[in-house]
mmCIF file of C-alpha atoms in Angstrom:
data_model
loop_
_atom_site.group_PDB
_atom_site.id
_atom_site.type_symbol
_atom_site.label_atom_id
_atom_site.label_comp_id
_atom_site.label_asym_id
_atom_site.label_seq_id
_atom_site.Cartn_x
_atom_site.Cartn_y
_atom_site.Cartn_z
ATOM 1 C CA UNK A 372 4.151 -80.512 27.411
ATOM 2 C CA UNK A 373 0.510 -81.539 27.274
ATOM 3 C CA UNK A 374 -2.219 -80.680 25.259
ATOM 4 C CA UNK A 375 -3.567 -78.633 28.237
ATOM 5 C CA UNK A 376 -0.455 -76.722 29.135
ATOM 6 C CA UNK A 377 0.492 -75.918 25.384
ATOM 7 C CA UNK A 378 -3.655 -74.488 24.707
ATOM 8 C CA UNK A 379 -3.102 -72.588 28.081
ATOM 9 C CA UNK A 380 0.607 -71.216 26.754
ATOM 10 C CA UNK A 381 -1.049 -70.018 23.314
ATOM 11 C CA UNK A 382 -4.111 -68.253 25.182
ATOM 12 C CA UNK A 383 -1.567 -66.213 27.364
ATOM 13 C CA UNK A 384 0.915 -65.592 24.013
ATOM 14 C CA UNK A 385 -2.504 -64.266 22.265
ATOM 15 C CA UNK A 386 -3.557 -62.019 25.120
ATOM 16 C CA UNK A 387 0.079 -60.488 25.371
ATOM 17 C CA UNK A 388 0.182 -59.775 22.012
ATOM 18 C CA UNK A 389 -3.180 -58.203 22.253
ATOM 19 C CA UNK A 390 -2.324 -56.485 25.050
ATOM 20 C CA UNK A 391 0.492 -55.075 23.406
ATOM 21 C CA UNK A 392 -1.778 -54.036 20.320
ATOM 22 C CA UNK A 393 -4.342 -52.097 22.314
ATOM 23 C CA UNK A 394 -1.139 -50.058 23.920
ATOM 24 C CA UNK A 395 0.146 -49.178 21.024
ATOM 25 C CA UNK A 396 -3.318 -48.189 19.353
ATOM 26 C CA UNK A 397 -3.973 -46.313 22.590
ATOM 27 C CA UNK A 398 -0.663 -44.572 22.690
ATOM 28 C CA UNK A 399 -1.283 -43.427 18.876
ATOM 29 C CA UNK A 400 -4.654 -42.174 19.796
ATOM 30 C CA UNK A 401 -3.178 -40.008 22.029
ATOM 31 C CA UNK A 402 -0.566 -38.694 20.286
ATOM 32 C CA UNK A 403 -2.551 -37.825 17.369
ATOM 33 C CA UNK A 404 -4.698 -36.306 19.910
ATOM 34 C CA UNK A 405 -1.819 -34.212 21.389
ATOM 35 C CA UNK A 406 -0.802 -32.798 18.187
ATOM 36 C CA UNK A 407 -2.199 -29.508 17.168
ATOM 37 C CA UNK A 408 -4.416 -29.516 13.728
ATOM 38 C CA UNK A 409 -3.019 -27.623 11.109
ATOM 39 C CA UNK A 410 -4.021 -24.121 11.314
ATOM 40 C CA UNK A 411 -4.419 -22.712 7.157
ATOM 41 C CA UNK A 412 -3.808 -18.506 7.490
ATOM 42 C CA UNK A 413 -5.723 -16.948 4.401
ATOM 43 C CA UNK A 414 -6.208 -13.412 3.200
ATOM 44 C CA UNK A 415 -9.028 -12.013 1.794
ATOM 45 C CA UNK A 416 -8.876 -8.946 -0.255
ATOM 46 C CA UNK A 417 -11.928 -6.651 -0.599
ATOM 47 C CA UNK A 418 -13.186 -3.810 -3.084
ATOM 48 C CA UNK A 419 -14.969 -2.031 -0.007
ATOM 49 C CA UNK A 420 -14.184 0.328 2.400
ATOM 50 C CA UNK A 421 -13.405 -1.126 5.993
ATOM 51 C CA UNK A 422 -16.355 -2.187 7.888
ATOM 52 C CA UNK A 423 -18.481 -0.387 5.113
ATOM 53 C CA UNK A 424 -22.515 -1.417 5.934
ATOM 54 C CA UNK A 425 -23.450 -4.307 3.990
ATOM 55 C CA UNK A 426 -20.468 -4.609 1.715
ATOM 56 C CA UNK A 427 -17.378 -4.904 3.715
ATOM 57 C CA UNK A 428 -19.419 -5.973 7.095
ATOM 58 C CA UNK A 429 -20.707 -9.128 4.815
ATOM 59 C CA UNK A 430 -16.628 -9.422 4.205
ATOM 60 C CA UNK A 431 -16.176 -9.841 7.694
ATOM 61 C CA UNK A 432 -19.082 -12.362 8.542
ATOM 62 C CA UNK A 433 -18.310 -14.419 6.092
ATOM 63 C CA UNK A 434 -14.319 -14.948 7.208
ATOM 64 C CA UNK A 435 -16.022 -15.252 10.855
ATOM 65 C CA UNK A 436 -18.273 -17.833 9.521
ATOM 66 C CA UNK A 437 -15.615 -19.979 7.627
ATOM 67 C CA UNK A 438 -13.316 -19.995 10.748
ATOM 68 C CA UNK A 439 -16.495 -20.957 13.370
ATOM 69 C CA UNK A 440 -17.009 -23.892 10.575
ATOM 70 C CA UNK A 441 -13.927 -24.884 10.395
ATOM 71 C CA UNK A 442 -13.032 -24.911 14.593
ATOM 72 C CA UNK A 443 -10.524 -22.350 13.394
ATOM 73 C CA UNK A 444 -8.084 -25.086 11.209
ATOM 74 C CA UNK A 445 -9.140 -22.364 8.686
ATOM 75 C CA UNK A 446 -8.408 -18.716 9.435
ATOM 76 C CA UNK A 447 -9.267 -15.928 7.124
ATOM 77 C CA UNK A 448 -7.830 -11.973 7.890
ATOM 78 C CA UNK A 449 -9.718 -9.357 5.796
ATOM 79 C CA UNK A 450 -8.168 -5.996 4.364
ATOM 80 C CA UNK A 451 -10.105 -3.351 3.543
ATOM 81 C CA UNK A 452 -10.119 -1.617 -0.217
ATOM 82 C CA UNK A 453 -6.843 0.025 -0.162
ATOM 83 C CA UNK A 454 -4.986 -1.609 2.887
ATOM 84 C CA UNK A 455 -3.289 -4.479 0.866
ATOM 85 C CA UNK A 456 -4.463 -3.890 -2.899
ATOM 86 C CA UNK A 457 -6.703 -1.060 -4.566
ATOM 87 C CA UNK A 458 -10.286 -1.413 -4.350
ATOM 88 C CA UNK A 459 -10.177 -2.662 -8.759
ATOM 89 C CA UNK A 460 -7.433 -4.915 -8.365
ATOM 90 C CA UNK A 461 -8.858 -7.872 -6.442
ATOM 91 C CA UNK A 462 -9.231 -10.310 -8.808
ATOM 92 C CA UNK A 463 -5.374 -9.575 -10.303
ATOM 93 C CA UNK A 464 -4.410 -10.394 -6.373
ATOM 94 C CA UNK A 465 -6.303 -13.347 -6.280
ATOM 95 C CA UNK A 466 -5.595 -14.680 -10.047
ATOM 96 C CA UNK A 467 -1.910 -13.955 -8.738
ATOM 97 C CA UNK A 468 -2.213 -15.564 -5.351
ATOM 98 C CA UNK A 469 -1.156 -12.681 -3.494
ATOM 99 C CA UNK A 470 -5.009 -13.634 -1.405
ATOM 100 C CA UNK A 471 -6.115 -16.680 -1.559
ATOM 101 C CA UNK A 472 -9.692 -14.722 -1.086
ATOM 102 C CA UNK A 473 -11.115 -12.115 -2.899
ATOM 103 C CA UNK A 474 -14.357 -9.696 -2.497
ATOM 104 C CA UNK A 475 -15.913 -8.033 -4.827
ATOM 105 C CA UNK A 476 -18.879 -7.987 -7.585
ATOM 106 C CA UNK A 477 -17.499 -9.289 -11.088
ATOM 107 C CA UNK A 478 -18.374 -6.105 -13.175
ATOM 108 C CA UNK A 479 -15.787 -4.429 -11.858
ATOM 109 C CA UNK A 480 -13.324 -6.861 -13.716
ATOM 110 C CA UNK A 481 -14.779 -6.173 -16.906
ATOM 111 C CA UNK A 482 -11.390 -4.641 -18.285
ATOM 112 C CA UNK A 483 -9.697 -8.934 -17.927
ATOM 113 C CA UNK A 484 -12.889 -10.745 -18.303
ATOM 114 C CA UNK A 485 -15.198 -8.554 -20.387
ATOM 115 C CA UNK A 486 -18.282 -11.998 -19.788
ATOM 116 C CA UNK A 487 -17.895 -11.381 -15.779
ATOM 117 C CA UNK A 488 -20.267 -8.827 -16.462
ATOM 118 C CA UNK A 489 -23.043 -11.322 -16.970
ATOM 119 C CA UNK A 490 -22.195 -12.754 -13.537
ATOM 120 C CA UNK A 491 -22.636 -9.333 -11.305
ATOM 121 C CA UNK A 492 -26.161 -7.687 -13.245
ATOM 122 C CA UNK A 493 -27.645 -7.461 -16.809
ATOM 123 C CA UNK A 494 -29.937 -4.137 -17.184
ATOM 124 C CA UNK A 495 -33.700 -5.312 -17.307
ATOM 125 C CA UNK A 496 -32.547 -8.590 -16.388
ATOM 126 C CA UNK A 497 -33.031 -11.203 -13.534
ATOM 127 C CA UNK A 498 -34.162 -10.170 -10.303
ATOM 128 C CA UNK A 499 -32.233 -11.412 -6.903
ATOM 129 C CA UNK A 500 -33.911 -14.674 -6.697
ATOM 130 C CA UNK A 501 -33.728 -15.650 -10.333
ATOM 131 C CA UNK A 502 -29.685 -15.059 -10.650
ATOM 132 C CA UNK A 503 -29.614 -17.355 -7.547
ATOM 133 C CA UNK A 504 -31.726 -20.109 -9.116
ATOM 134 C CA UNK A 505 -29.757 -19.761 -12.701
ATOM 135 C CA UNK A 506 -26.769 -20.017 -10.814
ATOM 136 C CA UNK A 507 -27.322 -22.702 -8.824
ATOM 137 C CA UNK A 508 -29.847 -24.483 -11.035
ATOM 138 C CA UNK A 509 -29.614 -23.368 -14.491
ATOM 139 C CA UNK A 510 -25.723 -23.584 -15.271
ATOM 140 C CA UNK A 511 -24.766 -20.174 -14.545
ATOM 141 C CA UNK A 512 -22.436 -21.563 -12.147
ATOM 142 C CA UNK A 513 -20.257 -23.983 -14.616
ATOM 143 C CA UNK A 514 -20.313 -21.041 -17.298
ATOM 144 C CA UNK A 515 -18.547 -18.486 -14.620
ATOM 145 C CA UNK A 516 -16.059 -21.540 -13.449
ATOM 146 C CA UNK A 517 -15.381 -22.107 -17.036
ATOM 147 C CA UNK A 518 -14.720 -17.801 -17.520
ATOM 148 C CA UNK A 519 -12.421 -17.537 -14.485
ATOM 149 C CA UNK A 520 -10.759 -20.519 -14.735
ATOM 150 C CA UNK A 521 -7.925 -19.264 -17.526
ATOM 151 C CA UNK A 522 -7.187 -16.947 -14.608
ATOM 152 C CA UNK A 523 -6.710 -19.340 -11.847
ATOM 153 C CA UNK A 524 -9.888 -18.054 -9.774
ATOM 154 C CA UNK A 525 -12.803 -19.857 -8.457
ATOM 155 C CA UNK A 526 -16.232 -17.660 -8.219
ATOM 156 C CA UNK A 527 -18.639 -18.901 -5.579
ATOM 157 C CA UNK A 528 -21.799 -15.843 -4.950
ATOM 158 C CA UNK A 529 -21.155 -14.515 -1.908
ATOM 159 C CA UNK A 530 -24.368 -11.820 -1.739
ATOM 160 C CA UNK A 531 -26.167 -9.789 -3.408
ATOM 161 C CA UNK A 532 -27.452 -6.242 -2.860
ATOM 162 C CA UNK A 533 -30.813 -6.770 -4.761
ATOM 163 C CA UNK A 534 -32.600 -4.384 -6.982
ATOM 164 C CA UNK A 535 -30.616 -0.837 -6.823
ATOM 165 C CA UNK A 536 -32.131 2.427 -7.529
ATOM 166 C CA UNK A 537 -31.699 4.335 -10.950
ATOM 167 C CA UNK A 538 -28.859 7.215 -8.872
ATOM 168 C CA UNK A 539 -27.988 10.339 -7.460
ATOM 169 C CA UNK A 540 -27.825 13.432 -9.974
ATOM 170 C CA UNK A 541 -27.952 17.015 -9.520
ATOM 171 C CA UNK A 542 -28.650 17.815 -12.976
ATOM 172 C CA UNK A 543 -32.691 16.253 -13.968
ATOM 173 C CA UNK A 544 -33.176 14.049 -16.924
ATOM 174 C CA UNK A 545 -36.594 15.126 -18.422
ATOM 175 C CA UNK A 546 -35.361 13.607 -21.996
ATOM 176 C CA UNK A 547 -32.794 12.247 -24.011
ATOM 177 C CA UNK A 548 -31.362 15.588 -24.019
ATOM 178 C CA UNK A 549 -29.707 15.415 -20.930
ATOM 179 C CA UNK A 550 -27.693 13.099 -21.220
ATOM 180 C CA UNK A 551 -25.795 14.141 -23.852
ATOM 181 C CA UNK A 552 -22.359 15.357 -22.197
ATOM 182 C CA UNK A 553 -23.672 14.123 -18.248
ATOM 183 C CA UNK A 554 -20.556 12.884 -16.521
ATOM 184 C CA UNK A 555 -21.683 9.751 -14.860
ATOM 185 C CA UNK A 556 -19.872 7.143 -12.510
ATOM 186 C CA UNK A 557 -21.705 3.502 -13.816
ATOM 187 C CA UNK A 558 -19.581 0.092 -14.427
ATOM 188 C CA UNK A 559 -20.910 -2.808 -16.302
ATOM 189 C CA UNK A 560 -23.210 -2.971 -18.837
ATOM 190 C CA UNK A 561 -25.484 0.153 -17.017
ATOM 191 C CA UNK A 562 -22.822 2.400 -17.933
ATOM 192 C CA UNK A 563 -21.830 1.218 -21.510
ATOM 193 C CA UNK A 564 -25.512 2.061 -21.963
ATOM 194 C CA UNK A 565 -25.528 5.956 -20.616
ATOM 195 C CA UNK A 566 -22.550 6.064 -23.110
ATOM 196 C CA UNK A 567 -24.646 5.121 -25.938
ATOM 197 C CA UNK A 568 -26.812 7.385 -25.236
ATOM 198 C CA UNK A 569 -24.668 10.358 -24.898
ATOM 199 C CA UNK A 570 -23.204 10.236 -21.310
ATOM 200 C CA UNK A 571 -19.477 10.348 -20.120
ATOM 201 C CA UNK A 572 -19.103 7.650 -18.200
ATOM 202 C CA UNK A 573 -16.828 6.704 -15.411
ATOM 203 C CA UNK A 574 -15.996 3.779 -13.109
ATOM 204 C CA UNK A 575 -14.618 4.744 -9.637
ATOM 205 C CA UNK A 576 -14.584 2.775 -6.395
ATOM 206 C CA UNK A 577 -16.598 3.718 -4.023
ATOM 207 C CA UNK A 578 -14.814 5.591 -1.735
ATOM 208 C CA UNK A 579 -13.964 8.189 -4.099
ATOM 209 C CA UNK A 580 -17.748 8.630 -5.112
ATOM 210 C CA UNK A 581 -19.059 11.576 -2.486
ATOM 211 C CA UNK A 582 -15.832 13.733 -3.547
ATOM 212 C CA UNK A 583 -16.043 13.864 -7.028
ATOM 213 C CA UNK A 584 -19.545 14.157 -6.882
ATOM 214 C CA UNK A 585 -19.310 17.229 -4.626
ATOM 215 C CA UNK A 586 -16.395 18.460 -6.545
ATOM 216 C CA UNK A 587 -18.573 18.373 -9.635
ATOM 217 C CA UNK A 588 -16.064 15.665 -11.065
ATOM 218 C CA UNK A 589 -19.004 14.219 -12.259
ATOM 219 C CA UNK A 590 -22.517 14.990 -12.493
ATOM 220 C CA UNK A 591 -24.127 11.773 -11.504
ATOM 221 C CA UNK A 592 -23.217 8.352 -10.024
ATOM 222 C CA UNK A 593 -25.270 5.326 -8.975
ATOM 223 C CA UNK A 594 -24.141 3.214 -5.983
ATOM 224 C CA UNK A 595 -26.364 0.574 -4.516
ATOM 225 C CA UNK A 596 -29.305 1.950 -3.043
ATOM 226 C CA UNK A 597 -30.458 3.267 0.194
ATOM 227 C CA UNK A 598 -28.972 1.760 2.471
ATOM 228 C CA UNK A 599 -25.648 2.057 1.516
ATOM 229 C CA UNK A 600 -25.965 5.592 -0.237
ATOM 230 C CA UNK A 601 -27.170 6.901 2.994
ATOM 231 C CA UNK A 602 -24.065 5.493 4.752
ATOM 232 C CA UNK A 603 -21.834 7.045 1.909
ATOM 233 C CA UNK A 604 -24.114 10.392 2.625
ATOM 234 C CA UNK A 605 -24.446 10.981 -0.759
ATOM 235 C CA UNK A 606 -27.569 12.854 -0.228
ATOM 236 C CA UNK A 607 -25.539 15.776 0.427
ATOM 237 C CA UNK A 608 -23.816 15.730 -2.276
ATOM 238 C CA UNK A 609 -26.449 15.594 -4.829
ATOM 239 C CA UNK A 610 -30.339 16.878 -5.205
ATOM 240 C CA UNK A 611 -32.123 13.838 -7.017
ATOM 241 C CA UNK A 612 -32.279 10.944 -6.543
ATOM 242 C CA UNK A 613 -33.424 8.579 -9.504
ATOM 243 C CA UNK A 614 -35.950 4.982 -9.694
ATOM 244 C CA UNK A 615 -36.241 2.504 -11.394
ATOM 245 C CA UNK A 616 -32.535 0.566 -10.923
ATOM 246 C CA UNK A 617 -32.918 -0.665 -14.381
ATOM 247 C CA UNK A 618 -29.005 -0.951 -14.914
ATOM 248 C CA UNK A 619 -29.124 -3.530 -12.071
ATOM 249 C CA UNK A 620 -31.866 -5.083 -10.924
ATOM 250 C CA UNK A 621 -29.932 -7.202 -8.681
ATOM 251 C CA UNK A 622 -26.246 -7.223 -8.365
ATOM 252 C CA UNK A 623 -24.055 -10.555 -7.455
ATOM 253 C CA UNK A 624 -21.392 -10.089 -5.069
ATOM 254 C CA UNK A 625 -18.571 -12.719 -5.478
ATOM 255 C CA UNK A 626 -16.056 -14.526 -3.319
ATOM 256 C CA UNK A 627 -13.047 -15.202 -5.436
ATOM 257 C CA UNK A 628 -10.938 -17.895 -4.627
ATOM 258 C CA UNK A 629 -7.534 -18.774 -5.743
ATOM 259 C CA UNK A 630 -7.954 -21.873 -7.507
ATOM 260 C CA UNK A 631 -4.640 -23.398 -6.448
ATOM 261 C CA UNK A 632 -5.245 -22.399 -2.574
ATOM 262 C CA UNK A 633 -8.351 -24.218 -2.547
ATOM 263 C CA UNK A 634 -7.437 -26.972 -4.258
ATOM 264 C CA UNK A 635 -5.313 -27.521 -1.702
ATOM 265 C CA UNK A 636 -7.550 -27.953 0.905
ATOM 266 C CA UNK A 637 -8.984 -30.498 2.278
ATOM 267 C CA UNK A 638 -12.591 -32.012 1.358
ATOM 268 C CA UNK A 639 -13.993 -30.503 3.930
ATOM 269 C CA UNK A 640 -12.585 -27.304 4.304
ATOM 270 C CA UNK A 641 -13.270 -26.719 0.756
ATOM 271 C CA UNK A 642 -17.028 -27.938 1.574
ATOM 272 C CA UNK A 643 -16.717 -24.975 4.506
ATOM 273 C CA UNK A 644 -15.849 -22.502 1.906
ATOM 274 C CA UNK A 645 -18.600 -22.773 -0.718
ATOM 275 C CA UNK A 646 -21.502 -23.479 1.937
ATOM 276 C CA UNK A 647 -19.881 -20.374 3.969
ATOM 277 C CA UNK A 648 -20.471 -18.282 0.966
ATOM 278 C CA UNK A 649 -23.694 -19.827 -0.071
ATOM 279 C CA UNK A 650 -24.923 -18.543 3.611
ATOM 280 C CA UNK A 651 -23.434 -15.257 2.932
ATOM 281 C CA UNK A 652 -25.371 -14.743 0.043
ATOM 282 C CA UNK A 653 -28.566 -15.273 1.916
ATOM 283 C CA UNK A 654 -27.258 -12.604 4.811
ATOM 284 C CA UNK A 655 -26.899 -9.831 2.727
ATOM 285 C CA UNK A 656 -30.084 -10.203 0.806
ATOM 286 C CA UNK A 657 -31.852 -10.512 4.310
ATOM 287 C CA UNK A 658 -29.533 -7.060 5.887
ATOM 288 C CA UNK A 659 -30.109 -5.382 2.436
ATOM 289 C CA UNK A 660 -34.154 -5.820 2.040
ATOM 290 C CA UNK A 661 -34.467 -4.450 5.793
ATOM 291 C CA UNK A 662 -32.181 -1.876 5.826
ATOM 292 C CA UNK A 663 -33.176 -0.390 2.386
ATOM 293 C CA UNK A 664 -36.858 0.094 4.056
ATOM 294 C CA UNK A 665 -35.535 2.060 6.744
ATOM 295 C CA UNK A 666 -32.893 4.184 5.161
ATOM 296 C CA UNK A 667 -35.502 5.187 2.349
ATOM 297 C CA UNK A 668 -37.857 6.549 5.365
ATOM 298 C CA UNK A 669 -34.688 8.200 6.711
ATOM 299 C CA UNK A 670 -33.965 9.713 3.027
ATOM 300 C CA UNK A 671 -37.075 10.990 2.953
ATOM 301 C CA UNK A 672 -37.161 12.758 6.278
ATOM 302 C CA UNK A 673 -34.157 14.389 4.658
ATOM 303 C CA UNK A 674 -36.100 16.134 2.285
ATOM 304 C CA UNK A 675 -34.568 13.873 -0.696
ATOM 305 C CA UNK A 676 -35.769 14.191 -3.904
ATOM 306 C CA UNK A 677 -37.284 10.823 -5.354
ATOM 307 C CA UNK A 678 -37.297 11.332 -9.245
ATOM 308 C CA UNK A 679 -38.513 8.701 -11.868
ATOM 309 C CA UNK A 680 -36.950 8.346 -15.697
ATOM 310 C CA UNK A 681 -39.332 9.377 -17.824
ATOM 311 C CA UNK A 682 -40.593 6.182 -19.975
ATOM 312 C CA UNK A 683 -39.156 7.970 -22.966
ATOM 313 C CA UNK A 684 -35.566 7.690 -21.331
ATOM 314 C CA UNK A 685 -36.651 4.155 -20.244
ATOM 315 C CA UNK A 686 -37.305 2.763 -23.493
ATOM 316 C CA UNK A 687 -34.124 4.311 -25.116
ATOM 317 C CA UNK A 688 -32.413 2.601 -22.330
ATOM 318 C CA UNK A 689 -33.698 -0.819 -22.921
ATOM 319 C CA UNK A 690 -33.721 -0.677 -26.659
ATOM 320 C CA UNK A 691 -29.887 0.242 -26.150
ATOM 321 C CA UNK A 692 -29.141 -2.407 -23.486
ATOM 322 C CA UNK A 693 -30.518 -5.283 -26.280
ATOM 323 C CA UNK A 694 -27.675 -4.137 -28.403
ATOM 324 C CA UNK A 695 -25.144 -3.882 -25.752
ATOM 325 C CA UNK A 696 -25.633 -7.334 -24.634
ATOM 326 C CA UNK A 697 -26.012 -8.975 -27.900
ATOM 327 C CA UNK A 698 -22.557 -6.909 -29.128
ATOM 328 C CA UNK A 699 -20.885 -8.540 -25.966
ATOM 329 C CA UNK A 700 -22.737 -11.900 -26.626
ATOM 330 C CA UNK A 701 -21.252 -11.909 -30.162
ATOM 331 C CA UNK A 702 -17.232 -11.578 -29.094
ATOM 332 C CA UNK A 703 -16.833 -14.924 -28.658
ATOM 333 C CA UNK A 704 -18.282 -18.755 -28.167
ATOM 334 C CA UNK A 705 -18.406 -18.769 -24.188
ATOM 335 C CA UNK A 706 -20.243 -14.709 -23.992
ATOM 336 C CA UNK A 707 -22.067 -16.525 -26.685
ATOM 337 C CA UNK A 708 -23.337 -19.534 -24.400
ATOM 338 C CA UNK A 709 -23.555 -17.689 -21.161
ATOM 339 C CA UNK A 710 -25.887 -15.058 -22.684
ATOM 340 C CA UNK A 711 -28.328 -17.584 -24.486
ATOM 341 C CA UNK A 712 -28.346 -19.722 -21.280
ATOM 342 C CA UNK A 713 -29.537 -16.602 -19.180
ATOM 343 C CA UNK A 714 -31.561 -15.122 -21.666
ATOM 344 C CA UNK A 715 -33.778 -18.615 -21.941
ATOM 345 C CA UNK A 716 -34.162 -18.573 -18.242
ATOM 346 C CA UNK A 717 -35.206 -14.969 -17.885
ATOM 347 C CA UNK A 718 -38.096 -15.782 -20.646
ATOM 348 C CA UNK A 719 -39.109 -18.474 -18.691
ATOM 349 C CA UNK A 720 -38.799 -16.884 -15.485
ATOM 350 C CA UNK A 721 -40.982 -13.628 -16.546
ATOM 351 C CA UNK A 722 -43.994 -15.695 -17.396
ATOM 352 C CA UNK A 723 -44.000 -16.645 -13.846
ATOM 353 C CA UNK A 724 -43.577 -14.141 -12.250
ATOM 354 C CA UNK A 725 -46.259 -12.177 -14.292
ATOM 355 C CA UNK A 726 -48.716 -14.420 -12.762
ATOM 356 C CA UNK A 727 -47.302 -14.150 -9.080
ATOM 357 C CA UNK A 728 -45.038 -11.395 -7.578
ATOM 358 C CA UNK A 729 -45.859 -8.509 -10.606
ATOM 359 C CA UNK A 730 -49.451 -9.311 -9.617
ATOM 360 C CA UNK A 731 -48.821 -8.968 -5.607
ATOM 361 C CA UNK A 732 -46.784 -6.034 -5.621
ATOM 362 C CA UNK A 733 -49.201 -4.053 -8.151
ATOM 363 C CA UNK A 734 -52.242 -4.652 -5.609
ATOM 364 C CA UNK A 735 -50.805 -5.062 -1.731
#
């Protein structure tokens, strides 16, 4: 064989074998193209009641949003407070993996994790846009990894109902002297306050909230503000209705996540999850700053009673909420840390918003 015959054989051998190649790249294409992605079924648990304005209707957008994101190779099915677990035992079901997703606000965990507390509101503390920025900015996000982590549960802020109003009584507070004995539903820190002060308190999900406060179970209870209170109708239940929301000035709600579960996601799936919540957060700040405007008019047509706390109850309520929070800050190294940290950034924070929204909203 010549030179010229045996260049001419290896050209053909080359382009057979290449030939070859490109079918069998082309036939793996398609195959991996004919076979379905992996479809991941999770279950979110939730401390509202079903489609409840604002609460559970955020539930529901943000499972819609994570399974748009995620061309549906993530699927999340929410259950309502009651229809898989009680509304107070979400985080046990998610710690537990029972859900791989939980909804809720952290103060309502208190009982396991005593520091959540400083993750849902701190009376006469930040406002909505400073827990955000601490959180995201500050290290108030590492600090609640590193308190849910013993429990198996990643927190990622999934809303937040900003600044509440001070509650629905039908018995006035005109001094200190009435709240001795005043039955009160309050979690958190608001309530350990009343307590100190003389109050019964209670903690009660909030679908029990209208009976026992037309049943004279208890005397008082705060919810969220108007928005939702008018949905809950407690308005009939109850003749005044309290201001200023010192107990929570803003109030995280949390997407829980069972550490294991999303660990075992993929990168970008898990990516889905925290930016899904992150644009959660910003949805119910937007649906709860519009709707509060229009349910207060509504309220008011309704011949509701608007009633401030008299500074005198005011000041025993923050002096008392200083000792609370440094009691709770003093239990232990990590309610320790997480305390200083936000207490630094609310001192810094205050001094600028002295000079810009306090000085807006006291002359618009």
């Amino acid at each position: 064989m010549n030179r010229r015959n045996l260049f001419g054989t290896a050209l053909a051998l080359i382009a057979a074998i290449g030939l070859v190649g490109c079918k069998e790249d082309k036939a793996a294409s398609e195959q991996a193209a004919a076979k379905p992605a992996e479809i991941i079924h999770w279950k979110m648990v939730t401390s509202w009641p079903k489609n409840f304005p604002g609460l559970g209707t955020s539930a529901e957008r943000l499972a819609e949003r994570i399974n748009a994101m995620s061309a549906g190779r993530l699927t999340v099915k929410v259950y309502a407070a009651g229809e898989l677990v009680p509304a107070l035992e979400v985080f046990d079901a998610v710690s537990r993996g029972t859900a791989e997703m939980g909804h809720g606000t952290p103060y309502y965990w208190k009982g396991k994790v005593p520091a959540a507390q400083f993750f849902s509101s701190v009376p006469f503390g930040l406002s909505t846009l400073e827990m955000n920025a601490w959180l995201s900015h500050g290290g108030g996000q590492a600090l609640w990894d590193e308190t849910y982590a013993p429990f198996g549960v990643k927190p990622l802020p999934a809303g937040n109902t900003t600044m509440q109003m001070g509650g629905w009584f039908n018995k006035e507070i005109n001094s200190l002297d009435d709240i001795k004995g005043l039955k009160i539903r309050m979690p958190g820190l608001g309530g350990e306050v009343w307590s100190k002060l003389g109050a019964i308190t209670v903690n009660l999900p909030g679908g029990e909230i209208f009976t026992s406060l037309q049943t004279s179970a208890i005397d008082a209870t705060d919810w969220v503000g108007p928005y939702n209170d008018l949905a809950f109708g407690l308005h009939k239940a109850a003749k005044y209705y309290y201001f200023p929301g010192w107990q929570e000035p803003q109030a995280v709600v949390e997407s829980m996540v069972n550490q294991k579960a999303f660990d075992a996601l993929p990168a970008d799936l898990q990516a889905i999850v925290v930016e899904a919540a992150r644009a959660a957060t910003l949805d119910m700040m937007d649906d709860y700053v519009f709707n509060n405007a229009k349910a207060l008019q509504s309220l008011k047509s309704e011949g509701v009673q608007f009633k401030r706390l008299p500074d005198e109850v005011l000041q025993a309520m923050r002096e008392q909420s200083n000792v609370v929070l440094e009691a709770l800050a003093a239990e232990n190294d990590l309610n320790g840390r997480i305390w200083a940290s936000q207490k630094a950034f609310l001192e810094e924070a205050s001094a600028m918003q002295a000079l810009t929204e306090k000085e807006l909203y006291n002359w618009r």
